[in-house]
Structures are given as C-alpha cells and as structure tokens.
C-alpha cells in the first residue's frame, strides 16, 4: 500500500489561500476599474459653498473618497457572492479540500481583498488631489495626509478595511444562502428593501438601529469588536450552512 | 486491505435512485474497470467515493474513512472527469504548479514530460483547449498526482485514437512503476479491458458483476445452432442473450456452467460454442431485455 | 508479436502460448530466467496480474519453475513438455473437429486421410 498522505487543516487552508490569491486575480482588476470610476464621479466634489463680494469671489469644494469607499464596499459584497457560486466553489474540489478548509481560505481571501480595497480606497484621495492639481483650477488644496496626521490616516485605512470586510462577510453569507436555496435570491432583497419601506412608514426603526450600531460607533476598540463579532457570525453560519452542500457539476 | 467498502449504499435524487443498495469491496493496488450503461450510476458512485456527494443511506468507507467532507480522503484521492473546473486565470503550467503544491506525491518530472510530449505550451489557458486536449490535460493531472486512489471517469472523452492509446500505455507504465488503486469508468471496454485486473459491472445502481477480467471471458458462452437443439441445451440455464439467425437457427448466450465433456457432446450435437467477448457480454448483461434492440422490432 | 485482441481467447492463454513458442523457438534455454510479469505487461500493454496468470499456467504445468524472489525459470524438460502437450491436447482437439466437420460433409475416413496426406505434401513443397 502506498502510505497515506496525512494532511493538517491549517496546511490545506494555507495552500488554498495562496492558490486563491493567484486564481482569483481577476477580482482585483475589477477593483481598480471600479475605483477609477468612483474617482471620476468624485471629481465634482461632494459638496461646495461659495461667497462673493464686489472684489472677491470664493468657492470652497469638498472632495472626499467617500464614493470610492462606497464602491469598494459594493465590490467586496459582490466578489464575496461571486466566490460562493458553483464555478468558484467547485474550483476548490479539483485539488485537496474539504468544506471547512474551503470556507476558511475564502474568509482569508476576502480579508486580504478588504485590506487591499481599504488601502487603495484611501490612497485614491491622493490620486484625486493630483488630478485636481493638474486639471482643476484650484488655488489651494488641503486635506489629511500621512505627514500631517498619521494616526488619522491609519485609522481611515483601518476602518475602511473593516467596513469593506464586513460587506464581504455579508456578501458571503448571502451567497451561501442562495447556493443552498435559490429562493433566497428573491427573499433576501425583498427583506432588505422591505426593511426600508417599514422604516419609511415609521412603524419600526430596524435600519437606523443597525446603521447606528455599526456606522456611528465612536470608540475604535468597540468598533473592532463589533466588526469581528458580526463577521465571525456571518462566516461561521455560512460554514455551517455549506458543510453539507454537495459538489455538482 | 480494501480501498473501498460499500454496504447497501444508496443515493437518491428526489425520488429516483441513482444507486440502490450497492455493496462491494475493492482491493488495493488494482486497476479496476467500472462498467455500466449511461445512467447506471457510475458517476454518482465516483462522486461519493471522492467525497463530493453524501450517500442517502447505507455505508461507504474509502481508505478506511467516511469520504464526505474528509480531508484525508481528499488528499489521497484524485477524481478526474470531463467537467473539471480548472481556474481560468492560471495558464496550464501554473495549474500544474498549483496541483504540485496540493498533492504530496506529485511527480513533477512526469507531469512536465507528458506536458511536452502532448505538445502543450506553458502560455496556453485551459478554456482555450479542445475537448480532447482538455481530457489529455486532465490525464496528466491524474497520473502525476500519484494518489493512492485515482478515479478516472470517462477519461478519454474527445481524445483521438492515437492519444487514447498513449494514455492507456502511460497509465500502465506508471502503474507498474508505482502500484496504486486506479478505477476507470469507460464505455470502451474493449479498449481498456487488457489494462484491467478486475471489473465491476453496475446496472440500475446495483452491483451486477464483480470479478477478475480474466474470468469474464469464461463467465458466459455463446451457443449457435438449430433452434430446437440450442433450446434443449439452454433450458434451465441462465439465459443472457438470444437472437435468431436465418431460418431455424439461433444464437443464445448463457452462463457457462458447462464441463469440458458437455462441450464435446454439444459439439457432436451440432451446436457451435463460441466465447463471448467481454464488451459484448457487458452489453448483453446491462441490457433491459435478453433480445436487445431486436425486441423493439418484434 | 501482437496479441489477438479480437477477444475470443483469454489474454492470459495467449501469453502462455506465446511464451511456449518463445521456448520452442529456442529464445529461452533451459534454466534461463523468463520474462517477469511486469516485463510481459509492458511488452503487451496488459495488466501485470493477467501476465502473471499466463506465467502461472506454465508454472502449474512445470514448464516453468519458480525461484523465490528471483522469478521464473525454464524447466530442463520444457520443450518436450510443450510438444507433448500440444500433441495430446491441441492437435487432438483439432483432429476431433476435422473429423466432425468431415462427418457433416459426408467425407469418408479414407477420403479424409488422403486429404491430410495431400496437405502434408503441399507443406513440403512450400
């Protein structure tokens, strides 16, 4: 008998993770495309004010990477759904895997993608400044920079990454549910928009509660804990759901 | 040691049973042919062995473990089939490198030699390959991985005759150098039977026949002669196939329970006894009726 | 030699017959090591177990003998045994079949013997 190869889960997860970074490289091309598009949209500024007197006219434009961050979050949500689809899921089963290692390596991949997404989103504000320097007739440019406020800058990257990752975890969860039953593809959006409609009627405050819980946390530590707990719950429930899923071609 | 043990293995899709109380044991280090008609349950069986699917009821042990969701089984079993999902972002050489990292016994030299022999080039991508080339590439993965249990489901789909021949020879040579258990499912029994040691014939999700391929040729015998005489010889026998030829002549295939003496008497009575080829036998055995397609026109 | 792969005769029998011919042709001397099952498998592109079965037939008939861990060797009386076997089994069976066919065709024994003689002459002339 050929001796059986014994494998450890952590080794397989590591190998799968490395493999996915290469095999899923296309998702980063779409990231760049989306961010460039977002920068283009941002060039109008997100807000402006102006005042003028007889001899002086002043315009103040606010520019921010908010649109870029939003697009990056959307991207993360979509690629997370994408990697739960049959084509990607079955990719894993060509080589050594089980469902746990497949899910863990996916989570690691999404985390990596979020870091890349978060960093590039914040960096895009510099690209915007450069573009404006050359193409917009502005007299004075100001903004946070790594030199002026390094902590603020790092915090920006960090929290952006967290939001992007959270959306990835959510997308992964949604995608997994849809893989289990296609009815979720209708049910989940219905619930999502339904919640907004209910919110609009004023009978319940579900959306704003969730929003406040996640997006208005002022303590960075509490914020991290919240993100980790929510993402952890989303991934572990996805893992439980998918653990009995079969590979079909 | 048995590589695979199944006991009353059943797999149902909705109401239909792809596998129905299938029980068998496969010994290690053999090349085994998995034979059956389309829809007999071959692919379902292989998917359960590979751990892709879970049985509905019954038991299965692969390498002494339950295969579904099992990392050890996944590391020691490679399942080659024509619907493989290979990454589109990697070129062929990169796919081989990825496979090398996953399979501990991977033989890089063999992979590269086969890669060159079949004129692949590094910059090619999987999705650009023809059906036959895809099958050839799968074969390189399957052989180079050197897994304890290698499953080939219709491995020669789309390959031309020359490549099929090369494949069979490569498989045999690598098996001789590195004995391991290889299961091949194929419609072309006549092409692969010389490679096989055992044959597992399944019909309607059940095990129908499991025996050394060498015994298959003696398992049944064809009798041809005057219908009355042949009928006399074949009554109370297990009839596998019947066909009438010309006027008052018939050809009947039965289980071979005859002794050498019986043969002599049969010959003297004017019955021509002929061995039945393995592939014909399998066709007869897996047919729904003993008359085959002719029954439709009668 | 290429095996008769039309499937009517079991491969292992074809292997043992081929080995017999090799011995009769003098390609293997007495006490010489004969092909291993793996060599035969390579030569004929067949499963090693099938090749082993072919070898074992000859070993059972004492045409070959086994040396533990070394393989199979040609017995000193191998040639005689093969010739004897062919005469007593193969030839006898063929003769039975000829006689049967002759009866079916209403050919008399005398006529048949004449035919055999004629065939013999034909072969000498060749």
XYZ file of C-alpha atoms in Angstrom:
673
model
C 0.000 0.000 0.000
C 1.230 3.459 -0.768
C 1.342 5.165 2.569
C -1.496 7.586 3.018
C -0.702 11.238 2.972
C -1.739 12.855 6.231
C -2.728 16.481 5.940
C -3.418 19.151 8.511
C -6.310 21.534 8.098
C -4.107 24.588 8.611
C -1.707 23.460 5.861
C -4.520 22.917 3.410
C -6.041 26.295 4.264
C -2.663 27.975 3.700
C -2.207 26.242 0.352
C -5.726 27.087 -0.740
C -5.289 30.682 0.314
C -2.105 31.054 -1.710
C -3.786 29.355 -4.636
C -6.825 31.628 -4.470
C -4.740 34.787 -4.461
C -3.418 33.680 -7.832
C -6.512 32.066 -9.273
C -8.888 34.880 -8.340
C -6.610 37.658 -9.561
C -9.364 38.980 -11.846
C -11.301 40.394 -8.907
C -8.534 42.961 -8.364
C -8.767 44.155 -11.941
C -12.424 44.926 -11.362
C -11.468 46.712 -8.134
C -9.152 49.062 -9.992
C -11.763 49.699 -12.661
C -14.441 50.443 -10.091
C -12.230 52.745 -8.053
C -11.191 54.703 -11.129
C -14.846 55.096 -11.989
C -15.559 56.267 -8.450
C -12.738 58.805 -8.634
C -14.202 60.117 -11.833
C -17.567 60.564 -10.118
C -15.865 62.215 -7.145
C -14.225 64.943 -9.208
C -17.363 67.050 -8.968
C -16.887 67.216 -5.252
C -19.269 66.009 -2.646
C -20.245 69.452 -1.514
C -19.434 73.084 -2.099
C -20.118 76.513 -0.811
C -19.246 79.903 -2.094
C -19.434 83.561 -1.205
C -18.560 86.660 -3.106
C -18.286 90.340 -2.635
C -17.577 93.002 -5.181
C -13.859 92.394 -5.242
C -13.627 88.859 -4.011
C -15.194 85.606 -5.012
C -14.609 82.451 -3.036
C -15.612 78.884 -3.781
C -14.979 76.015 -1.423
C -15.362 72.484 -2.739
C -15.321 69.430 -0.560
C -13.778 66.370 -2.093
C -13.627 63.030 -0.418
C -13.011 59.377 -1.072
C -16.493 58.534 0.182
C -17.718 57.422 -3.216
C -14.589 55.329 -3.697
C -15.121 53.698 -0.298
C -18.736 53.044 -1.140
C -17.807 51.440 -4.460
C -15.141 49.353 -2.761
C -17.693 48.096 -0.251
C -20.030 47.225 -3.069
C -17.190 45.424 -4.830
C -16.402 43.430 -1.725
C -20.050 42.425 -1.386
C -20.225 41.299 -4.994
C -16.961 39.338 -5.119
C -17.958 37.595 -1.902
C -21.178 36.445 -3.550
C -19.190 35.502 -6.626
C -16.834 33.161 -4.803
C -19.734 31.272 -3.290
C -21.073 30.405 -6.734
C -20.774 26.936 -8.166
C -17.929 27.683 -10.545
C -15.665 29.037 -7.813
C -16.751 26.564 -5.151
C -16.111 23.627 -7.460
C -12.673 25.030 -8.303
C -11.613 24.062 -4.805
C -12.635 20.473 -5.271
C -10.243 19.947 -8.142
C -7.498 19.836 -5.536
C -7.291 18.830 -1.897
C -10.046 20.380 0.175
C -12.990 19.905 2.425
C -15.786 22.336 3.090
C -14.192 23.785 6.213
C -10.860 24.494 4.533
C -12.669 25.929 1.528
C -14.648 28.360 3.716
C -11.664 29.335 5.836
C -9.493 30.064 2.825
C -12.338 32.080 1.324
C -12.592 34.149 4.526
C -8.837 34.752 4.449
C -9.031 35.709 0.822
C -11.851 38.175 1.486
C -9.901 39.673 4.386
C -6.899 40.176 2.102
C -9.113 41.647 -0.584
C -10.601 44.012 2.030
C -7.194 45.220 3.157
C -6.198 45.869 -0.453
C -9.554 47.519 -1.096
C -9.307 49.634 2.063
C -5.767 50.842 1.386
C -6.397 51.657 -2.257
C -9.652 53.443 -1.418
C -7.901 55.805 0.994
C -4.952 56.219 -1.319
C -7.326 57.236 -4.072
C -7.814 60.582 -2.338
C -4.175 61.377 -3.222
C -4.808 60.420 -6.785
C -7.781 62.765 -6.733
C -5.604 65.584 -5.425
C -3.051 65.009 -8.134
C -5.719 65.018 -10.797
C -7.200 68.217 -9.425
C -3.825 69.862 -9.187
C -3.406 69.420 -12.920
C -6.924 69.727 -14.234
C -8.940 71.777 -11.811
C -8.202 75.414 -11.440
C -7.818 75.353 -7.690
C -5.733 77.792 -5.749
C -5.400 75.920 -2.583
C -5.604 72.223 -1.782
C -5.885 70.885 1.688
C -6.588 67.555 3.333
C -5.341 64.973 5.740
C -2.135 63.327 4.766
C 0.153 60.774 6.251
C 2.544 63.605 7.098
C 0.031 65.919 8.673
C -1.939 63.400 10.671
C -0.523 59.905 10.509
C -2.857 58.450 13.138
C -5.927 59.804 11.472
C -4.690 58.461 8.174
C -4.079 54.972 9.536
C -7.414 54.984 11.289
C -9.052 55.865 7.998
C -7.443 52.883 6.276
C -8.243 50.622 9.168
C -11.914 51.500 9.485
C -12.387 51.414 5.716
C -10.887 47.925 5.643
C -13.253 46.881 8.420
C -16.305 48.143 6.545
C -15.180 46.523 3.309
C -14.600 43.251 5.136
C -17.977 43.457 6.829
C -19.667 43.818 3.465
C -17.615 40.889 2.187
C -18.763 38.746 5.087
C -22.342 39.782 4.414
C -21.992 39.011 0.711
C -20.506 35.620 1.536
C -23.401 34.850 3.822
C -25.968 35.956 1.247
C -24.189 33.991 -1.484
C -24.062 30.844 0.617
C -27.771 31.064 1.405
C -28.543 31.498 -2.283
C -26.435 28.434 -3.091
C -28.457 26.403 -0.617
C -31.748 27.588 -1.987
C -32.284 29.837 -4.974
C -35.381 31.282 -3.292
C -33.057 33.380 -1.120
C -32.082 35.334 -4.226
C -35.581 36.819 -4.119
C -36.235 36.622 -0.416
C -33.148 38.474 0.799
C -33.519 41.571 -1.428
C -37.229 41.589 -0.539
C -36.378 41.605 3.160
C -33.725 44.273 2.609
C -35.984 46.682 0.762
C -38.902 45.699 2.925
C -36.992 46.885 5.953
C -36.535 50.291 4.306
C -40.205 50.546 3.454
C -41.189 49.672 7.003
C -38.663 52.242 8.187
C -40.309 54.785 5.895
C -43.714 54.191 7.416
C -42.162 54.879 10.761
C -43.510 51.788 12.485
C -40.112 50.303 13.232
C -36.557 51.538 13.383
C -34.662 48.469 12.212
C -32.472 50.025 9.523
C -31.453 53.023 11.562
C -30.725 50.826 14.581
C -28.394 48.629 12.544
C -26.857 51.690 10.920
C -26.242 53.379 14.248
C -24.870 50.178 15.729
C -22.236 49.769 13.049
C -21.565 53.136 11.448
C -21.705 55.583 14.294
C -19.543 53.833 16.836
C -17.126 56.388 18.260
C -14.903 54.020 20.218
C -12.400 52.384 17.879
C -12.000 49.391 20.190
C -15.716 48.733 20.419
C -15.956 49.200 16.675
C -13.353 46.489 16.060
C -15.081 44.124 18.460
C -18.398 44.699 16.714
C -16.935 44.063 13.253
C -15.114 40.927 14.376
C -18.184 39.523 16.089
C -20.541 40.237 13.192
C -18.143 38.989 10.505
C -17.370 35.956 12.646
C -21.062 35.144 12.991
C -21.650 35.570 9.269
C -18.728 33.341 8.292
C -19.387 30.650 10.858
C -23.064 30.424 9.960
C -22.119 30.272 6.255
C -19.756 27.451 7.146
C -22.444 25.530 8.990
C -24.901 26.017 6.137
C -22.474 24.917 3.461
C -20.993 21.993 5.326
C -23.488 19.567 3.885
C -23.530 21.041 0.424
C -22.624 18.655 -2.378
C -20.400 19.329 -5.336
C -22.390 19.195 -8.504
C -21.222 19.809 -11.991
C -6.623 -4.161 2.702
C -9.725 -2.921 0.976
C -9.555 0.528 -0.531
C -13.296 0.873 -0.796
C -16.056 -0.881 1.083
C -19.687 -0.155 0.334
C -22.569 -1.619 2.183
C -26.114 -1.096 0.912
C -25.045 2.263 -0.475
C -27.981 4.265 -1.781
C -28.128 7.683 -3.378
C -31.459 9.211 -4.262
C -32.036 12.368 -6.298
C -35.547 13.362 -5.439
C -37.412 10.123 -5.939
C -35.045 8.473 -8.403
C -32.370 6.189 -7.011
C -29.048 6.564 -8.801
C -27.513 3.976 -6.504
C -29.677 1.323 -4.978
C -28.312 -0.847 -2.158
C -24.922 -1.144 -3.794
C -22.497 -3.371 -1.885
C -18.953 -4.292 -2.885
C -15.350 -4.269 -1.742
C -12.374 -3.231 -3.829
C -8.885 -4.458 -3.022
C -5.940 -2.130 -3.130
C -3.361 -1.752 -5.896
C -5.509 -2.974 -8.717
C -6.720 -1.358 -11.894
C -10.459 -1.753 -11.805
C -12.895 -1.103 -14.630
C -16.203 0.424 -13.633
C -18.592 -0.580 -16.365
C -22.228 0.246 -16.888
C -24.585 1.940 -19.283
C -25.269 5.653 -19.204
C -27.333 6.356 -16.118
C -26.274 3.171 -14.360
C -24.837 5.249 -11.524
C -21.107 5.186 -12.341
C -20.506 8.902 -11.975
C -22.646 9.135 -8.841
C -20.635 6.325 -7.290
C -17.326 8.016 -8.143
C -18.535 11.341 -6.733
C -19.455 9.672 -3.462
C -16.082 7.914 -3.332
C -14.320 11.246 -3.943
C -16.334 12.853 -1.139
C -18.150 15.285 -3.431
C -21.529 13.881 -2.509
C -23.052 12.308 0.521
C -24.836 8.967 0.444
C -28.569 8.963 1.181
C -28.339 5.745 3.151
C -26.000 2.810 3.622
C -22.304 2.992 4.379
C -19.152 3.705 2.465
C -15.550 3.606 3.585
C -12.753 4.907 1.405
C -9.222 4.302 2.702
C -10.939 3.282 5.953
C -12.643 6.668 6.364
C -16.010 8.129 5.508
C -15.260 10.149 2.371
C -17.708 13.047 2.585
C -16.013 16.230 3.785
C -12.896 14.268 4.662
C -9.520 15.932 4.237
C -7.508 12.696 4.312
C -9.670 11.203 1.581
C -9.373 14.395 -0.442
C -5.588 14.370 -0.154
C -5.287 10.741 -1.212
C -7.915 10.561 -3.910
C -7.937 12.368 -7.225
C -11.094 12.385 -9.302
C -10.630 13.050 -12.998
C -13.745 13.709 -15.032
C -14.700 15.744 -18.056
C -16.467 18.538 -16.139
C -13.443 19.591 -14.125
C -13.377 23.215 -13.058
C -9.885 24.427 -13.648
C -9.076 28.057 -12.886
C -9.270 30.336 -15.895
C -6.814 32.896 -14.514
C -3.894 30.491 -14.499
C -2.090 29.131 -17.530
C -1.575 25.408 -17.906
C 1.885 25.358 -16.343
C 0.615 27.346 -13.360
C -2.213 24.869 -12.900
C 0.318 22.057 -12.774
C 2.339 24.026 -10.214
C -0.769 24.580 -8.119
C -1.587 20.865 -8.247
C 2.005 20.063 -7.250
C 1.585 22.060 -4.065
C -1.602 20.229 -3.111
C -0.562 16.629 -3.787
C 2.292 15.325 -1.704
C 3.302 12.508 -4.073
C 3.129 14.720 -7.162
C 5.717 13.785 -9.796
C 6.868 16.991 -11.404
C 9.127 15.307 -13.910
C 6.376 13.034 -15.199
C 3.977 15.969 -15.432
C 6.438 18.041 -17.451
C 7.402 15.190 -19.742
C 3.797 14.380 -20.528
C 3.102 18.098 -20.929
C 5.826 18.367 -23.562
C 5.031 15.044 -25.215
C 1.438 16.081 -25.850
C 2.677 19.456 -27.180
C 1.082 21.700 -24.617
C 2.740 25.032 -24.094
C 3.026 26.998 -20.906
C 1.151 30.076 -22.004
C -1.971 28.161 -23.050
C -5.079 28.529 -20.979
C -7.444 25.741 -20.053
C -10.570 27.306 -21.509
C -8.898 27.560 -24.910
C -8.310 23.827 -25.192
C -10.361 21.486 -27.335
C -12.337 18.725 -25.654
C -9.712 16.123 -26.432
C -6.880 18.361 -25.232
C -8.766 19.028 -22.009
C -9.088 15.308 -21.422
C -5.386 14.894 -22.130
C -4.539 17.632 -19.656
C -6.786 16.028 -17.012
C -4.943 12.771 -17.595
C -1.626 14.478 -16.844
C -3.076 15.746 -13.556
C -4.486 12.332 -12.702
C -1.300 10.402 -13.352
C 1.181 12.908 -11.912
C -0.732 13.314 -8.639
C 0.101 9.673 -7.789
C -2.765 9.437 -5.349
C -3.384 6.137 -3.561
C -6.753 6.095 -5.225
C -7.109 7.537 -8.705
C -10.563 7.813 -10.250
C -10.917 8.309 -13.996
C -14.470 8.926 -15.152
C -14.624 8.535 -18.931
C -11.058 9.819 -19.224
C -10.759 9.511 -22.983
C -13.720 11.707 -23.960
C -12.804 13.532 -27.148
C -9.305 12.059 -27.429
C -8.336 10.712 -30.816
C -7.340 7.076 -31.180
C -3.595 7.773 -31.009
C -3.850 9.765 -27.788
C -6.128 7.171 -26.240
C -3.508 4.535 -26.973
C -0.790 6.711 -25.487
C -2.915 7.308 -22.432
C -3.509 3.609 -21.794
C 0.196 2.891 -22.165
C 1.201 5.795 -19.906
C -1.298 4.632 -17.310
C 0.014 1.090 -17.381
C 3.678 2.069 -17.222
C 3.111 4.432 -14.341
C 1.017 1.831 -12.551
C 3.776 -0.774 -12.907
C 6.334 1.685 -11.555
C 4.050 2.954 -8.780
C 1.329 0.443 -7.976
C -1.832 2.039 -6.667
C -5.559 1.660 -6.986
C -6.975 3.054 -10.196
C -10.637 2.963 -11.129
C -11.539 3.707 -14.736
C -15.063 4.058 -15.962
C -15.439 3.784 -19.678
C -17.817 2.918 -22.445
C -14.942 1.458 -24.412
C -14.478 -1.785 -22.521
C -12.756 -3.397 -25.473
C -10.088 -0.694 -25.352
C -9.386 -0.890 -21.654
C -10.038 -4.490 -20.726
C -6.424 -5.577 -21.195
C -5.347 -2.969 -18.670
C -7.789 -4.123 -16.049
C -7.410 -6.662 -13.322
C -10.983 -6.588 -12.023
C -14.226 -5.470 -13.440
C -17.162 -4.010 -11.552
C -20.312 -4.004 -13.599
C -23.206 -1.970 -12.283
C -26.727 -1.899 -13.581
C -29.547 0.329 -12.304
C -27.432 1.398 -9.349
C -26.724 -2.130 -8.193
C -23.645 -4.290 -8.358
C -24.200 -6.784 -11.077
C -20.886 -8.473 -11.505
C -17.532 -8.137 -9.796
C -14.799 -10.479 -10.902
C -11.312 -10.662 -12.397
C -11.442 -9.598 -16.005
C -9.716 -12.865 -16.974
C -12.703 -14.808 -15.679
C -15.136 -12.671 -17.606
C -14.383 -14.465 -20.868
C -15.255 -17.804 -19.324
C -18.213 -16.469 -17.417
C -20.565 -16.908 -20.332
C -20.659 -18.832 -23.559
C -22.463 -18.458 -26.845
C -24.268 -21.386 -28.410
C -25.263 -21.376 -32.031
C -27.148 -23.997 -33.961
C -30.598 -25.322 -34.799
C -33.121 -23.549 -32.601
C -34.594 -26.812 -31.287
C -31.170 -28.175 -30.328
C -29.972 -24.908 -28.834
C -33.194 -24.586 -26.848
C -32.675 -28.035 -25.489
C -29.161 -27.131 -24.376
C -30.127 -23.836 -22.870
C -33.261 -24.767 -20.985
C -32.842 -24.442 -17.236
C -29.796 -22.284 -17.933
C -29.361 -18.644 -17.111
C -30.033 -17.043 -20.498
C -28.294 -13.727 -21.061
C -28.957 -13.011 -24.702
C -30.920 -14.565 -27.517
C -31.012 -13.870 -31.206
C -32.500 -15.812 -34.053
C -30.414 -16.149 -37.178
C -31.816 -17.085 -40.558
C -34.320 -19.903 -40.665
C -34.469 -22.133 -37.654
C -31.107 -21.053 -36.258
C -30.444 -19.231 -33.058
C -27.610 -17.795 -31.032
C -28.021 -17.903 -27.275
C -25.613 -16.664 -24.607
C -25.837 -18.416 -21.249
C -23.845 -18.599 -18.012
C -21.021 -21.021 -18.600
C -21.768 -23.939 -16.312
C -20.694 -26.498 -18.887
C -17.945 -29.006 -18.308
C -15.388 -29.998 -20.951
C -17.420 -33.188 -21.504
C -20.600 -31.184 -22.064
C -18.796 -29.158 -24.666
C -17.826 -32.257 -26.576
C -21.389 -33.592 -26.549
C -22.743 -30.214 -27.606
C -20.313 -30.075 -30.491
C -21.294 -33.529 -31.617
C -24.920 -32.446 -31.486
C -24.078 -29.704 -33.953
C -24.003 -26.766 -31.581
C -21.217 -24.302 -32.220
C -19.766 -22.988 -28.972
C -18.071 -19.646 -29.039
C -16.583 -17.486 -26.329
C -18.284 -14.146 -25.856
C -16.124 -11.026 -25.936
C -16.103 -9.027 -22.705
C -17.607 -5.942 -24.256
C -20.421 -7.879 -25.934
C -21.103 -9.641 -22.669
C -21.321 -6.362 -20.810
C -23.734 -5.010 -23.377
C -25.919 -8.109 -23.054
C -25.766 -8.050 -19.265
C -26.707 -4.427 -18.930
C -29.491 -4.604 -21.447
C -33.042 -4.455 -20.120
C -34.218 -7.444 -22.166
C -32.453 -10.556 -23.410
C -33.148 -9.697 -27.025
C -31.688 -6.180 -27.021
C -32.853 -3.697 -29.651
C -34.376 -6.514 -31.716
C -37.155 -6.826 -29.133
C -38.367 -3.391 -30.136
C -38.967 -4.518 -33.695
C -40.613 -7.838 -32.849
C 4.081 -10.289 -31.943
C 0.782 -8.628 -31.407
C -1.804 -10.421 -29.354
C -5.047 -11.486 -30.912
C -7.189 -8.846 -29.337
C -10.449 -9.768 -31.014
C -11.363 -11.003 -27.589
C -12.220 -14.605 -28.266
C -9.267 -16.133 -26.456
C -8.374 -15.002 -22.949
C -5.247 -12.845 -22.888
C -3.512 -14.955 -20.263
C -3.829 -18.012 -22.500
C -2.366 -16.050 -25.385
C 0.502 -15.048 -23.108
C 1.245 -18.614 -22.079
C 1.060 -19.774 -25.690
C 3.386 -17.004 -26.768
C 5.859 -17.987 -24.053
C 5.648 -21.594 -25.198
C 6.508 -20.503 -28.724
C 9.438 -18.474 -27.416
C 10.740 -21.586 -25.649
C 10.157 -23.813 -28.673
C 11.920 -21.316 -30.931
C 14.912 -21.581 -28.662
C 14.817 -17.985 -27.485
C 14.991 -19.309 -23.949
C 17.315 -22.101 -22.907
C 16.805 -24.499 -20.014
C 17.233 -22.866 -16.614
C 17.209 -19.437 -18.167
C 15.139 -16.750 -16.468
C 11.992 -15.943 -18.407
C 10.187 -12.580 -18.585
C 8.697 -11.259 -15.391
C 5.010 -10.382 -15.177
C 5.952 -6.699 -15.366
C 8.064 -7.153 -18.477
C 5.238 -9.037 -20.135
C 2.782 -6.369 -19.052
C 4.996 -3.748 -20.697
C 5.555 -5.735 -23.870
C 1.889 -6.480 -24.464
C 0.327 -3.498 -22.714
C -1.684 -5.644 -20.377
C -2.359 -5.756 -16.666
C 0.530 -7.390 -14.745
C -1.954 -9.678 -12.992
C -3.062 -11.041 -16.360
C 0.575 -11.611 -17.330
C 1.144 -13.385 -14.008
C -1.779 -15.656 -14.752
C -0.185 -16.613 -18.058
C 3.088 -17.407 -16.321
C 1.332 -19.374 -13.604
C -0.322 -21.678 -16.124
C 3.141 -22.725 -17.307
C 4.395 -22.997 -13.753
C 1.463 -25.268 -12.866
C 2.381 -27.459 -15.796
C 6.015 -27.483 -14.605
C 7.194 -25.947 -17.857
C 8.487 -23.103 -15.692
C 9.715 -23.284 -12.148
C 9.807 -20.584 -9.500
C 12.838 -19.451 -7.567
C 11.791 -17.500 -4.556
C 12.477 -13.827 -5.034
C 14.248 -14.379 -8.335
C 11.408 -15.064 -10.729
C 10.532 -17.900 -13.074
C 12.916 -20.130 -14.982
C 12.570 -22.533 -17.890
C 12.474 -26.204 -16.820
C 15.018 -28.514 -18.402
C 12.281 -30.625 -19.992
C 10.197 -27.623 -21.032
C 10.439 -28.223 -24.788
C 9.381 -31.864 -24.576
C 6.508 -30.996 -22.270
C 5.237 -28.294 -24.564
C 5.444 -30.532 -27.633
C 3.767 -33.338 -25.757
C 1.011 -31.050 -24.536
C 0.379 -29.653 -27.966
C 0.215 -33.105 -29.468
C -2.110 -34.510 -26.856
C -4.355 -31.516 -26.416
C -4.267 -29.016 -29.224
C -3.714 -31.431 -32.065
C -6.227 -33.930 -30.698
C -8.862 -31.267 -30.418
C -8.196 -30.041 -33.934
C -8.393 -33.591 -35.265
C -11.707 -34.133 -33.476
C -13.037 -31.015 -35.103
C -11.800 -32.094 -38.524
C -13.409 -35.472 -38.120
C -16.683 -33.877 -37.045
C -16.666 -31.497 -39.982
C -15.861 -34.388 -42.311
C -18.875 -36.289 -40.981
C -21.077 -33.276 -41.519
C -19.801 -33.030 -45.103
C -20.158 -36.775 -45.624
C -16.458 -37.174 -46.292
C -15.302 -40.715 -45.639
C -12.374 -41.546 -43.320
C -10.342 -42.753 -46.305
C -11.010 -39.557 -48.190
C -10.025 -37.520 -45.154
C -6.733 -39.352 -44.752
C -5.977 -38.701 -48.422
C -6.689 -35.034 -47.859
C -4.308 -34.935 -44.909
C -1.587 -36.558 -46.978
C -2.137 -34.082 -49.782
C -1.929 -31.200 -47.319
C 1.323 -32.628 -45.983
C 2.847 -32.759 -49.439
C 1.724 -29.220 -50.027
C 3.615 -28.098 -46.964
C 6.802 -29.866 -48.002
C 6.652 -28.205 -51.377
C 6.409 -24.844 -49.718
